[in-house]
Amino acid sequence: MVRKQIVAGNWKMNMDFDEGRDLAFSIIRKLGPLHSQVIFCPPFIHLNYLSVLTKGIANLSLGAQNCHQQNNGAYTGEVAASMLKSVGCEYVILGHSERREYFAEGDEILAQKVDVAIANDLIPIFCVGEKLEIREAGTHENTVEKQLKGGLFHLEKDLFSKVVVAYEPVWAIGTGKTASPQQVQEMHYFIRKAIANKYGKKIADMTSILYGGSVKPNNAKELFENSDVDGGLIGGAALKASDFIDIINSFPKD
Ligand code: 13P
């Protein structure tokens, strides 16, 4: 069983045109041969030229941070999955806690987004994760299971096998407070078990599950070393070329 090891950089709403181009150039210039799948997830304005810049670099792909749940139409300000595909995107982050929290994206909309992404040949990086009060109450596994059921588990088996899952505990995002390797492994194991219960062990063993939340060069290796952690979804540290490269170089796993 070989599942894909992935390091995805979620730039969030950072980097204007020049800054983004400089960042991407700095990273690409210093990259050696890639042993894992690396994904740049910049704001929409960067996707078009980055797809030209990254073309032909093995294991380097592009992802968007969101898409609309409809194929096209009168949705001012929104971007469709087909448009992302047309500029060379291969992935799209869906269900990020910032989308859930600030844009009120719930299970129903997220399930539609997952469907429209897959229908347009994009791979969803589907985020789940609990808030601090849920972690403190000890009900984090229930919360994550509910998010998986609500946004993903409607998929048929053959479609689910296209999905990447990212566990991002909300309390660890942008806080510098990383979940411990043990907390991460426990939750990833739980997620894989939930996938196995729904789709069978073979699919579960093939599904890449990423961790996100204050991953830095100094903690990436011990997080990625866990048997059920298949890489990371990186926020702040993806904005500094040397940090992002150090994190990429935490692969391959020993
Ligand atoms: P930080 O790495 O800045 O905590 O962000 C994580 C994240 O939200 C990635 O999607």
Short mmCIF file of C-alpha atoms in Angstrom, two decimals, residues 6 11 27 47 52 62 65 67 74 84 97 114 129 143 150 156 170 176 183 199 214 234 242-243 245 247 249:
data_model
loop_
_atom_site.label_atom_id
_atom_site.label_comp_id
_atom_site.label_asym_id
_atom_site.label_seq_id
_atom_site.Cartn_x
_atom_site.Cartn_y
_atom_site.Cartn_z
CA ILE A 6 1.49 15.52 0.36
CA TRP A 11 -1.47 30.90 1.36
CA ILE A 27 10.56 28.04 -3.64
CA LEU A 47 -3.38 30.38 -10.36
CA VAL A 52 2.57 28.04 -16.53
CA LEU A 62 -1.81 23.74 -7.93
CA GLN A 65 -8.79 27.47 -1.59
CA CYS A 67 -14.99 26.90 -5.23
CA ALA A 74 -25.33 34.54 -11.57
CA LEU A 84 -10.24 26.35 -11.66
CA SER A 97 -12.56 25.97 9.31
CA VAL A 114 -17.32 18.20 -3.05
CA GLY A 129 -11.37 19.66 12.88
CA THR A 143 -17.41 16.27 15.86
CA GLY A 150 -21.99 15.51 6.51
CA GLU A 156 -19.93 6.42 -3.72
CA VAL A 170 -9.16 24.88 14.98
CA GLY A 176 1.53 28.44 17.28
CA GLN A 183 -3.13 13.75 19.54
CA TYR A 199 -15.80 2.21 2.52
CA SER A 214 1.01 25.42 13.18
CA ILE A 234 0.63 24.39 5.91
CA SER A 242 12.94 28.51 3.39
CA ASP A 243 10.38 27.28 5.95
CA ILE A 245 11.19 23.95 1.73
CA ILE A 247 8.92 21.20 5.66
CA ASN A 249 12.31 18.11 3.03
#
